[in-house]
Amino acid sequence: MQSQGYQLQVNSIGDANALTISAAHQHFGLSKQECVQRILTSPSILQSNLSQERASQLKAALSDFKLPCEIVGNDVVIDTDTTQYELAAHIKRFDHAAEFAAEIAAFTGQTGEEIIKSLTQVPAILLGRLSKTVAADLIRRFSKPGIELVASAPATALYTVMAFMPSYNESIRSQYISLGLKPNTNEVTCKQWSANNLSYSAAQDIWQKATSLHLPVIIQNHDYFRFNLALDTVPSELDFDSFSNWLTEQFSIPEKIHRKLINSLPIVLERSIPLEDTQKHLAVMYELGCQGSAISVAGEKYNIEFKNITPNTQQALSNLLNSIMGRTILLPTPKDGISTTPLAANIHQALWITHEAKKAGLLARLIPTTESKGQ
């Protein structure tokens, strides 16, 4: 009789997808949910007290499912970090969005509508309850140009709660103070308020209180802080050579358009960049005598101006807006082929719409709304 002294250990997610992960549970006497969770939090033990023959059979089955695994002794104990991570995406360009969406859908088993709903959030939360190992594997597996994947442990991350007061209101000001929010400047009429470096529970507590007072607030996980960097002004005596070198080296902006760029200020130099990179670029702007600004991608909203609209493209554009925005959008009647559409779209929605519109031969320009939040 063979010794029952072996375990089967799954080491990572490998090249598995939703179907193969779900199918694996049939071999282990585990519920589908329990099996999936052990795989998503690997390395972990799938089954213990196996004979060597049975362990080898199960290892072969998992290999067919493209799940990396190994046979270990019953005495092996995995020193597993129980911290659970979620995987999120910040999307700067939508050139590879269709391919990315298809791969995520194949992995998760989600429908097209579910994927669109996910990718139009900022950031787009794709998966949760992952081990650090699996999160890192998925980042390597699904990364695409223009799509930044970020892993965060929500339970241990720090958070900021942000609020926006479009016009001064003493009553709202008092309510913000009661919630523990502070103005971002020393001006009495400061429009932007926040509470920083909070735990998840503390941020949720403020959100719940604000909701009961009908005050809109935004909760931001610090791991997901990303900013749109803008160049607002340049000095009259600009060191143009240094300025031009900076634009080329840091943003790959062709030298031939640098002078034209100065006449088009303010402009966005780069979208969705981390806080540390934002601070570095703003410091260089200051040294050059320029003025810049950074707007949190979580709060910025956009309307879009479309040009070259024809009767043949109008219905397709309307369908595109409805799909990406997740609601019915009334496209204003174009005048001379031009229509400015009030959307209040977030950055993912706005960039996705303009990408698809340009593929259809339309010109599209993002117009920030007046209620920019999180500056």
mmCIF file of C-alpha atoms in Angstrom:
data_model
loop_
_atom_site.group_PDB
_atom_site.id
_atom_site.type_symbol
_atom_site.label_atom_id
_atom_site.label_comp_id
_atom_site.label_asym_id
_atom_site.label_seq_id
_atom_site.Cartn_x
_atom_site.Cartn_y
_atom_site.Cartn_z
ATOM 1 C CA MET A 1 0.000 0.000 0.000
ATOM 2 C CA GLN A 2 1.411 3.377 -1.015
ATOM 3 C CA SER A 3 2.174 6.038 1.563
ATOM 4 C CA GLN A 4 -0.407 8.829 1.713
ATOM 5 C CA GLY A 5 2.331 11.365 2.443
ATOM 6 C CA TYR A 6 2.055 13.848 -0.408
ATOM 7 C CA GLN A 7 0.374 17.164 -1.156
ATOM 8 C CA LEU A 8 -0.350 18.986 -4.402
ATOM 9 C CA GLN A 9 0.736 22.617 -4.336
ATOM 10 C CA VAL A 10 -0.372 25.178 -6.962
ATOM 11 C CA ASN A 11 2.274 27.861 -7.358
ATOM 12 C CA SER A 12 0.690 30.552 -9.549
ATOM 13 C CA ILE A 13 -2.047 31.310 -12.051
ATOM 14 C CA GLY A 14 0.046 30.352 -15.091
ATOM 15 C CA ASP A 15 -1.889 30.631 -18.356
ATOM 16 C CA ALA A 16 -5.193 29.422 -16.902
ATOM 17 C CA ASN A 17 -8.507 31.173 -17.483
ATOM 18 C CA ALA A 18 -11.977 31.151 -15.915
ATOM 19 C CA LEU A 19 -13.060 27.913 -17.593
ATOM 20 C CA THR A 20 -9.968 25.892 -16.723
ATOM 21 C CA ILE A 21 -9.839 27.192 -13.146
ATOM 22 C CA SER A 22 -13.499 26.304 -12.628
ATOM 23 C CA ALA A 23 -13.018 22.852 -14.138
ATOM 24 C CA ALA A 24 -10.104 22.058 -11.828
ATOM 25 C CA HIS A 25 -12.348 21.718 -8.753
ATOM 26 C CA GLN A 26 -13.792 18.453 -10.055
ATOM 27 C CA HIS A 27 -10.494 16.711 -9.252
ATOM 28 C CA PHE A 28 -10.135 17.780 -5.633
ATOM 29 C CA GLY A 29 -13.383 17.312 -3.751
ATOM 30 C CA LEU A 30 -13.561 21.086 -3.282
ATOM 31 C CA SER A 31 -16.407 23.400 -4.118
ATOM 32 C CA LYS A 32 -15.850 25.461 -7.235
ATOM 33 C CA GLN A 33 -15.624 28.642 -5.125
ATOM 34 C CA GLU A 34 -13.072 27.149 -2.710
ATOM 35 C CA CYS A 35 -10.927 25.762 -5.541
ATOM 36 C CA VAL A 36 -10.939 29.062 -7.441
ATOM 37 C CA GLN A 37 -10.018 30.986 -4.298
ATOM 38 C CA ARG A 38 -7.083 28.693 -3.490
ATOM 39 C CA ILE A 39 -5.746 29.110 -7.024
ATOM 40 C CA LEU A 40 -6.187 32.901 -6.994
ATOM 41 C CA THR A 41 -4.336 33.104 -3.665
ATOM 42 C CA SER A 42 -1.531 30.722 -4.667
ATOM 43 C CA PRO A 43 0.922 29.458 -3.717
ATOM 44 C CA SER A 44 -1.454 27.211 -1.794
ATOM 45 C CA ILE A 45 -2.189 23.547 -1.098
ATOM 46 C CA LEU A 46 -5.021 22.078 -3.151
ATOM 47 C CA GLN A 47 -5.074 18.615 -1.565
ATOM 48 C CA SER A 48 -3.168 16.681 1.093
ATOM 49 C CA ASN A 49 -2.670 13.046 2.155
ATOM 50 C CA LEU A 50 -2.217 11.786 -1.391
ATOM 51 C CA SER A 51 -0.386 8.728 -2.631
ATOM 52 C CA GLN A 52 2.446 9.473 -5.014
ATOM 53 C CA GLU A 53 0.452 7.919 -7.863
ATOM 54 C CA ARG A 54 -2.629 10.034 -7.150
ATOM 55 C CA ALA A 55 -0.529 13.166 -6.684
ATOM 56 C CA SER A 56 1.098 12.555 -10.073
ATOM 57 C CA GLN A 57 -2.312 12.098 -11.710
ATOM 58 C CA LEU A 58 -3.578 15.379 -10.263
ATOM 59 C CA LYS A 59 -0.404 17.216 -11.242
ATOM 60 C CA ALA A 60 -0.849 16.011 -14.836
ATOM 61 C CA ALA A 61 -4.464 17.222 -14.804
ATOM 62 C CA LEU A 62 -3.471 20.673 -13.545
ATOM 63 C CA SER A 63 -0.729 20.885 -16.146
ATOM 64 C CA ASP A 64 -3.424 20.320 -18.789
ATOM 65 C CA PHE A 65 -5.268 23.269 -17.208
ATOM 66 C CA LYS A 66 -2.058 25.355 -17.570
ATOM 67 C CA LEU A 67 -1.706 25.727 -13.797
ATOM 68 C CA PRO A 68 1.905 25.485 -12.501
ATOM 69 C CA CYS A 69 2.030 23.012 -9.612
ATOM 70 C CA GLU A 70 4.333 20.615 -7.791
ATOM 71 C CA ILE A 71 4.167 17.578 -5.495
ATOM 72 C CA VAL A 72 5.433 18.220 -1.969
ATOM 73 C CA GLY A 73 5.523 16.228 1.233
ATOM 74 C CA ASN A 74 2.739 16.365 3.795
ATOM 75 C CA ASP A 75 5.128 18.073 6.179
ATOM 76 C CA VAL A 76 5.457 21.130 3.908
ATOM 77 C CA VAL A 77 3.647 24.185 5.267
ATOM 78 C CA ILE A 78 3.327 27.245 3.034
ATOM 79 C CA ASP A 79 4.183 30.445 4.835
ATOM 80 C CA THR A 80 1.537 32.394 2.990
ATOM 81 C CA ASP A 81 0.956 36.135 3.245
ATOM 82 C CA THR A 82 -2.785 36.383 3.835
ATOM 83 C CA THR A 83 -2.948 39.953 2.492
ATOM 84 C CA GLN A 84 -5.372 40.073 -0.411
ATOM 85 C CA TYR A 85 -4.861 42.302 -3.433
ATOM 86 C CA GLU A 86 -7.037 43.722 -6.164
ATOM 87 C CA LEU A 87 -5.936 44.455 -9.712
ATOM 88 C CA ALA A 88 -6.833 47.751 -11.373
ATOM 89 C CA ALA A 89 -6.092 49.451 -14.695
ATOM 90 C CA HIS A 90 -5.343 53.054 -15.624
ATOM 91 C CA ILE A 91 -5.714 53.493 -19.373
ATOM 92 C CA LYS A 92 -3.860 56.291 -21.175
ATOM 93 C CA ARG A 93 -4.469 55.068 -24.723
ATOM 94 C CA PHE A 94 -7.100 52.763 -26.157
ATOM 95 C CA ASP A 95 -5.079 51.410 -29.097
ATOM 96 C CA HIS A 96 -4.924 47.978 -27.437
ATOM 97 C CA ALA A 97 -8.161 48.209 -25.435
ATOM 98 C CA ALA A 98 -10.104 45.721 -27.589
ATOM 99 C CA GLU A 99 -7.376 43.081 -27.289
ATOM 100 C CA PHE A 100 -7.030 43.776 -23.559
ATOM 101 C CA ALA A 101 -10.797 43.547 -22.986
ATOM 102 C CA ALA A 102 -10.985 40.233 -24.878
ATOM 103 C CA GLU A 103 -8.163 38.731 -22.808
ATOM 104 C CA ILE A 104 -9.678 39.888 -19.513
ATOM 105 C CA ALA A 105 -13.092 38.550 -20.569
ATOM 106 C CA ALA A 106 -11.563 35.161 -21.454
ATOM 107 C CA PHE A 107 -9.780 35.038 -18.107
ATOM 108 C CA THR A 108 -12.715 36.122 -15.924
ATOM 109 C CA GLY A 109 -15.615 34.728 -17.923
ATOM 110 C CA GLN A 110 -17.309 38.136 -17.943
ATOM 111 C CA THR A 111 -19.624 39.311 -20.716
ATOM 112 C CA GLY A 112 -18.789 42.174 -23.065
ATOM 113 C CA GLU A 113 -21.183 44.501 -21.233
ATOM 114 C CA GLU A 114 -19.562 43.659 -17.889
ATOM 115 C CA ILE A 115 -16.088 44.355 -19.281
ATOM 116 C CA ILE A 116 -17.171 47.714 -20.751
ATOM 117 C CA LYS A 117 -18.725 48.705 -17.422
ATOM 118 C CA SER A 118 -15.493 47.792 -15.628
ATOM 119 C CA LEU A 119 -13.114 49.527 -18.047
ATOM 120 C CA THR A 120 -15.120 52.765 -17.981
ATOM 121 C CA GLN A 121 -14.419 53.219 -14.259
ATOM 122 C CA VAL A 122 -11.369 55.170 -13.015
ATOM 123 C CA PRO A 123 -9.439 53.180 -12.111
ATOM 124 C CA ALA A 124 -10.939 50.038 -13.634
ATOM 125 C CA ILE A 125 -11.042 47.421 -10.863
ATOM 126 C CA LEU A 126 -10.625 44.114 -12.692
ATOM 127 C CA LEU A 127 -10.188 41.439 -10.022
ATOM 128 C CA GLY A 128 -10.055 41.123 -6.258
ATOM 129 C CA ARG A 129 -9.030 38.700 -3.507
ATOM 130 C CA LEU A 130 -5.704 37.824 -5.145
ATOM 131 C CA SER A 131 -2.400 36.856 -3.601
ATOM 132 C CA LYS A 132 0.573 39.118 -4.260
ATOM 133 C CA THR A 133 2.081 36.373 -6.443
ATOM 134 C CA VAL A 134 -1.014 36.012 -8.626
ATOM 135 C CA ALA A 135 -1.454 39.791 -8.927
ATOM 136 C CA ALA A 136 2.153 40.132 -10.143
ATOM 137 C CA ASP A 137 1.646 37.244 -12.603
ATOM 138 C CA LEU A 138 -1.479 38.865 -14.044
ATOM 139 C CA ILE A 139 0.264 42.230 -14.421
ATOM 140 C CA ARG A 140 2.991 40.574 -16.475
ATOM 141 C CA ARG A 141 0.443 38.566 -18.459
ATOM 142 C CA PHE A 142 -2.037 41.300 -19.374
ATOM 143 C CA SER A 143 0.053 44.490 -19.580
ATOM 144 C CA LYS A 144 -0.321 46.393 -22.854
ATOM 145 C CA PRO A 145 1.142 49.657 -24.211
ATOM 146 C CA GLY A 146 -0.876 52.548 -22.793
ATOM 147 C CA ILE A 147 -2.501 50.359 -20.109
ATOM 148 C CA GLU A 148 -0.983 50.471 -16.632
ATOM 149 C CA LEU A 149 -1.940 47.626 -14.299
ATOM 150 C CA VAL A 150 -1.640 48.267 -10.566
ATOM 151 C CA ALA A 151 -2.005 45.896 -7.610
ATOM 152 C CA SER A 152 -3.213 47.227 -4.276
ATOM 153 C CA ALA A 153 -4.128 45.713 -0.917
ATOM 154 C CA PRO A 154 -7.310 47.645 0.003
ATOM 155 C CA ALA A 155 -7.218 46.643 3.667
ATOM 156 C CA THR A 156 -3.790 48.190 4.250
ATOM 157 C CA ALA A 157 -3.717 51.009 1.662
ATOM 158 C CA LEU A 158 -4.043 54.676 2.585
ATOM 159 C CA TYR A 159 -6.941 56.741 1.280
ATOM 160 C CA THR A 160 -7.884 60.368 0.631
ATOM 161 C CA VAL A 161 -11.454 61.644 0.695
ATOM 162 C CA MET A 162 -11.974 64.628 -1.635
ATOM 163 C CA ALA A 163 -14.885 67.034 -1.931
ATOM 164 C CA PHE A 164 -15.603 69.954 -4.212
ATOM 165 C CA MET A 165 -17.569 73.135 -3.502
ATOM 166 C CA PRO A 166 -18.266 74.836 -6.874
ATOM 167 C CA SER A 167 -19.465 78.036 -5.204
ATOM 168 C CA TYR A 168 -18.953 79.234 -1.657
ATOM 169 C CA ASN A 169 -21.624 78.068 0.774
ATOM 170 C CA GLU A 170 -21.214 78.591 4.527
ATOM 171 C CA SER A 171 -23.517 75.684 5.377
ATOM 172 C CA ILE A 172 -21.591 73.238 3.157
ATOM 173 C CA ARG A 173 -18.308 74.595 4.521
ATOM 174 C CA SER A 174 -19.473 73.815 8.076
ATOM 175 C CA GLN A 175 -20.523 70.322 7.042
ATOM 176 C CA TYR A 176 -17.150 69.638 5.439
ATOM 177 C CA ILE A 177 -15.426 70.705 8.647
ATOM 178 C CA SER A 178 -17.724 68.446 10.695
ATOM 179 C CA LEU A 179 -16.674 65.512 8.469
ATOM 180 C CA GLY A 180 -13.001 66.174 9.160
ATOM 181 C CA LEU A 181 -12.237 67.643 5.731
ATOM 182 C CA LYS A 182 -9.812 70.533 5.386
ATOM 183 C CA PRO A 183 -9.518 73.164 2.628
ATOM 184 C CA ASN A 184 -6.660 72.608 0.180
ATOM 185 C CA THR A 185 -5.707 76.309 0.370
ATOM 186 C CA ASN A 186 -5.917 79.028 3.014
ATOM 187 C CA GLU A 187 -8.613 80.906 1.115
ATOM 188 C CA VAL A 188 -11.945 81.158 2.924
ATOM 189 C CA THR A 189 -13.736 80.385 -0.342
ATOM 190 C CA CYS A 190 -11.558 77.341 -1.147
ATOM 191 C CA LYS A 191 -13.396 75.005 -3.525
ATOM 192 C CA GLN A 192 -11.415 71.826 -2.895
ATOM 193 C CA TRP A 193 -11.445 69.987 0.426
ATOM 194 C CA SER A 194 -9.873 66.730 1.547
ATOM 195 C CA ALA A 195 -8.934 64.402 4.378
ATOM 196 C CA ASN A 196 -5.692 62.526 3.772
ATOM 197 C CA ASN A 197 -3.832 59.377 4.809
ATOM 198 C CA LEU A 198 -6.927 57.572 6.059
ATOM 199 C CA SER A 199 -7.555 53.884 6.607
ATOM 200 C CA TYR A 200 -10.218 52.256 4.466
ATOM 201 C CA SER A 201 -12.697 52.146 7.347
ATOM 202 C CA ALA A 202 -12.108 55.820 8.206
ATOM 203 C CA ALA A 203 -12.597 56.855 4.558
ATOM 204 C CA GLN A 204 -15.791 54.789 4.329
ATOM 205 C CA ASP A 205 -17.082 56.378 7.533
ATOM 206 C CA ILE A 206 -16.681 59.864 6.030
ATOM 207 C CA TRP A 207 -18.302 58.717 2.796
ATOM 208 C CA GLN A 208 -21.320 57.310 4.616
ATOM 209 C CA LYS A 209 -21.775 60.493 6.653
ATOM 210 C CA ALA A 210 -21.382 62.650 3.534
ATOM 211 C CA THR A 211 -23.934 60.504 1.681
ATOM 212 C CA SER A 212 -26.453 60.959 4.482
ATOM 213 C CA LEU A 213 -25.947 64.738 4.124
ATOM 214 C CA HIS A 214 -26.292 64.475 0.304
ATOM 215 C CA LEU A 215 -22.717 65.726 -0.139
ATOM 216 C CA PRO A 216 -20.791 64.152 -3.049
ATOM 217 C CA VAL A 217 -17.285 63.012 -2.111
ATOM 218 C CA ILE A 218 -14.609 60.940 -3.874
ATOM 219 C CA ILE A 219 -12.544 58.253 -2.133
ATOM 220 C CA GLN A 220 -9.100 57.664 -3.624
ATOM 221 C CA ASN A 221 -6.774 54.782 -2.847
ATOM 222 C CA HIS A 222 -3.242 56.245 -2.755
ATOM 223 C CA ASP A 223 -1.928 53.321 -4.803
ATOM 224 C CA TYR A 224 -4.203 54.516 -7.612
ATOM 225 C CA PHE A 225 -3.331 58.230 -7.441
ATOM 226 C CA ARG A 226 -2.797 59.341 -11.034
ATOM 227 C CA PHE A 227 -2.756 62.853 -12.461
ATOM 228 C CA ASN A 228 -3.107 64.656 -15.771
ATOM 229 C CA LEU A 229 -0.129 67.002 -16.087
ATOM 230 C CA ALA A 230 -0.728 70.339 -17.803
ATOM 231 C CA LEU A 231 1.578 73.133 -18.908
ATOM 232 C CA ASP A 232 -0.291 76.388 -18.296
ATOM 233 C CA THR A 233 2.121 79.273 -19.014
ATOM 234 C CA VAL A 234 5.722 79.954 -20.011
ATOM 235 C CA PRO A 235 7.773 83.055 -19.092
ATOM 236 C CA SER A 236 8.441 85.804 -21.632
ATOM 237 C CA GLU A 237 12.195 85.122 -21.312
ATOM 238 C CA LEU A 238 12.072 81.378 -21.639
ATOM 239 C CA ASP A 239 15.281 79.324 -21.938
ATOM 240 C CA PHE A 240 13.892 77.708 -25.048
ATOM 241 C CA ASP A 241 16.721 75.211 -25.595
ATOM 242 C CA SER A 242 16.362 73.755 -22.083
ATOM 243 C CA PHE A 243 12.583 73.810 -22.417
ATOM 244 C CA SER A 244 12.716 72.069 -25.790
ATOM 245 C CA ASN A 245 15.116 69.386 -24.545
ATOM 246 C CA TRP A 246 12.793 68.695 -21.609
ATOM 247 C CA LEU A 247 9.769 68.265 -23.863
ATOM 248 C CA THR A 248 11.652 65.883 -26.132
ATOM 249 C CA GLU A 249 13.339 63.798 -23.448
ATOM 250 C CA GLN A 250 10.436 63.489 -21.010
ATOM 251 C CA PHE A 251 7.381 63.477 -23.290
ATOM 252 C CA SER A 252 8.736 62.514 -26.751
ATOM 253 C CA ILE A 253 7.148 65.627 -28.253
ATOM 254 C CA PRO A 254 8.706 66.364 -31.681
ATOM 255 C CA GLU A 255 10.961 69.418 -31.637
ATOM 256 C CA LYS A 256 9.334 70.882 -34.753
ATOM 257 C CA ILE A 257 6.079 71.608 -32.887
ATOM 258 C CA HIS A 258 7.551 73.056 -29.674
ATOM 259 C CA ARG A 259 7.033 76.713 -30.654
ATOM 260 C CA LYS A 260 3.544 75.971 -31.911
ATOM 261 C CA LEU A 261 2.816 74.287 -28.597
ATOM 262 C CA ILE A 262 3.680 77.479 -26.703
ATOM 263 C CA ASN A 263 0.997 79.315 -28.654
ATOM 264 C CA SER A 264 -1.600 76.688 -27.707
ATOM 265 C CA LEU A 265 -1.335 76.839 -23.910
ATOM 266 C CA PRO A 266 -2.665 75.478 -21.674
ATOM 267 C CA ILE A 267 -2.112 71.909 -22.894
ATOM 268 C CA VAL A 268 -2.002 68.472 -21.285
ATOM 269 C CA LEU A 269 1.526 67.070 -21.552
ATOM 270 C CA GLU A 270 0.803 63.613 -20.193
ATOM 271 C CA ARG A 271 -2.193 61.780 -18.799
ATOM 272 C CA SER A 272 -2.591 59.460 -15.842
ATOM 273 C CA ILE A 273 0.885 59.637 -14.315
ATOM 274 C CA PRO A 274 1.884 58.738 -10.719
ATOM 275 C CA LEU A 275 2.181 61.407 -8.034
ATOM 276 C CA GLU A 276 5.979 61.180 -7.792
ATOM 277 C CA ASP A 277 6.378 61.740 -11.552
ATOM 278 C CA THR A 278 3.907 64.626 -11.390
ATOM 279 C CA GLN A 279 5.893 66.323 -8.632
ATOM 280 C CA LYS A 280 9.146 65.820 -10.551
ATOM 281 C CA HIS A 281 7.758 67.441 -13.706
ATOM 282 C CA LEU A 282 6.204 70.352 -11.805
ATOM 283 C CA ALA A 283 9.582 71.008 -10.156
ATOM 284 C CA VAL A 284 11.256 71.226 -13.590
ATOM 285 C CA MET A 285 8.525 73.608 -14.781
ATOM 286 C CA TYR A 286 9.214 75.830 -11.779
ATOM 287 C CA GLU A 287 12.960 75.854 -12.546
ATOM 288 C CA LEU A 288 12.193 76.888 -16.141
ATOM 289 C CA GLY A 289 9.894 79.678 -14.931
ATOM 290 C CA CYS A 290 6.805 77.903 -16.262
ATOM 291 C CA GLN A 291 3.531 77.315 -14.495
ATOM 292 C CA GLY A 292 1.911 73.908 -14.509
ATOM 293 C CA SER A 293 -0.939 72.084 -12.847
ATOM 294 C CA ALA A 294 -2.007 68.530 -12.077
ATOM 295 C CA ILE A 295 -5.586 67.308 -11.958
ATOM 296 C CA SER A 296 -6.512 63.993 -10.368
ATOM 297 C CA VAL A 297 -7.929 61.636 -12.979
ATOM 298 C CA ALA A 298 -10.527 60.529 -10.425
ATOM 299 C CA GLY A 299 -12.253 63.897 -10.487
ATOM 300 C CA GLU A 300 -11.749 65.315 -13.966
ATOM 301 C CA LYS A 301 -14.826 65.250 -16.233
ATOM 302 C CA TYR A 302 -15.112 65.989 -19.939
ATOM 303 C CA ASN A 303 -17.515 67.012 -22.656
ATOM 304 C CA ILE A 304 -16.526 66.252 -26.249
ATOM 305 C CA GLU A 305 -16.646 68.285 -29.431
ATOM 306 C CA PHE A 306 -17.101 66.210 -32.590
ATOM 307 C CA LYS A 307 -16.406 67.397 -36.132
ATOM 308 C CA ASN A 308 -17.052 65.896 -39.578
ATOM 309 C CA ILE A 309 -20.353 64.325 -38.493
ATOM 310 C CA THR A 310 -22.398 63.087 -41.449
ATOM 311 C CA PRO A 311 -25.837 61.456 -41.604
ATOM 312 C CA ASN A 312 -24.038 58.140 -42.116
ATOM 313 C CA THR A 313 -21.933 58.493 -38.943
ATOM 314 C CA GLN A 314 -24.477 60.180 -36.676
ATOM 315 C CA GLN A 315 -26.323 57.011 -35.625
ATOM 316 C CA ALA A 316 -23.089 55.088 -35.107
ATOM 317 C CA LEU A 317 -21.770 57.915 -32.934
ATOM 318 C CA SER A 318 -24.972 57.901 -30.897
ATOM 319 C CA ASN A 319 -24.665 54.130 -30.353
ATOM 320 C CA LEU A 320 -21.024 54.547 -29.309
ATOM 321 C CA LEU A 321 -21.896 57.215 -26.725
ATOM 322 C CA ASN A 322 -24.722 55.115 -25.277
ATOM 323 C CA SER A 323 -22.480 52.062 -24.968
ATOM 324 C CA ILE A 324 -19.475 53.744 -23.343
ATOM 325 C CA MET A 325 -21.463 56.074 -21.089
ATOM 326 C CA GLY A 326 -23.843 53.323 -20.003
ATOM 327 C CA ARG A 327 -26.914 55.510 -20.488
ATOM 328 C CA THR A 328 -28.891 57.122 -23.281
ATOM 329 C CA ILE A 329 -27.094 60.200 -24.638
ATOM 330 C CA LEU A 330 -28.977 62.745 -26.707
ATOM 331 C CA LEU A 331 -26.532 63.863 -29.382
ATOM 332 C CA PRO A 332 -27.122 67.567 -30.123
ATOM 333 C CA THR A 333 -28.064 68.261 -33.723
ATOM 334 C CA PRO A 334 -24.818 68.872 -35.613
ATOM 335 C CA LYS A 335 -24.320 72.287 -37.179
ATOM 336 C CA ASP A 336 -21.993 72.213 -40.174
ATOM 337 C CA GLY A 337 -20.940 68.731 -39.046
ATOM 338 C CA ILE A 338 -19.953 69.951 -35.563
ATOM 339 C CA SER A 339 -21.585 68.965 -32.273
ATOM 340 C CA THR A 340 -20.468 69.637 -28.705
ATOM 341 C CA THR A 341 -21.917 66.877 -26.551
ATOM 342 C CA PRO A 342 -22.375 67.356 -22.772
ATOM 343 C CA LEU A 343 -21.258 64.052 -21.274
ATOM 344 C CA ALA A 344 -19.423 64.694 -17.988
ATOM 345 C CA ALA A 345 -17.374 61.653 -18.997
ATOM 346 C CA ASN A 346 -14.508 60.401 -16.868
ATOM 347 C CA ILE A 347 -11.062 60.098 -18.452
ATOM 348 C CA HIS A 348 -11.487 56.439 -19.502
ATOM 349 C CA GLN A 349 -14.874 57.094 -21.087
ATOM 350 C CA ALA A 350 -13.631 60.243 -22.833
ATOM 351 C CA LEU A 351 -10.463 58.653 -24.252
ATOM 352 C CA TRP A 352 -12.315 55.525 -25.381
ATOM 353 C CA ILE A 353 -15.007 57.565 -27.150
ATOM 354 C CA THR A 354 -12.483 59.807 -28.928
ATOM 355 C CA HIS A 355 -10.408 56.770 -29.954
ATOM 356 C CA GLU A 356 -13.395 55.039 -31.553
ATOM 357 C CA ALA A 357 -14.698 58.276 -33.086
ATOM 358 C CA LYS A 358 -11.368 58.965 -34.776
ATOM 359 C CA LYS A 359 -11.342 55.428 -36.204
ATOM 360 C CA ALA A 360 -14.678 56.314 -37.826
ATOM 361 C CA GLY A 361 -13.185 59.420 -39.446
ATOM 362 C CA LEU A 362 -14.469 62.000 -36.942
ATOM 363 C CA LEU A 363 -12.403 64.687 -35.262
ATOM 364 C CA ALA A 364 -12.883 64.742 -31.500
ATOM 365 C CA ARG A 365 -11.654 67.193 -28.869
ATOM 366 C CA LEU A 366 -11.908 66.806 -25.093
ATOM 367 C CA ILE A 367 -13.326 69.804 -23.231
ATOM 368 C CA PRO A 368 -12.884 69.708 -19.420
ATOM 369 C CA THR A 369 -16.053 70.675 -17.608
ATOM 370 C CA THR A 370 -15.954 73.681 -15.294
ATOM 371 C CA GLU A 371 -16.341 71.426 -12.256
ATOM 372 C CA SER A 372 -12.844 69.926 -12.234
ATOM 373 C CA LYS A 373 -12.250 68.065 -8.995
ATOM 374 C CA GLY A 374 -9.198 66.880 -7.180
ATOM 375 C CA GLN A 375 -6.691 69.437 -8.405
#
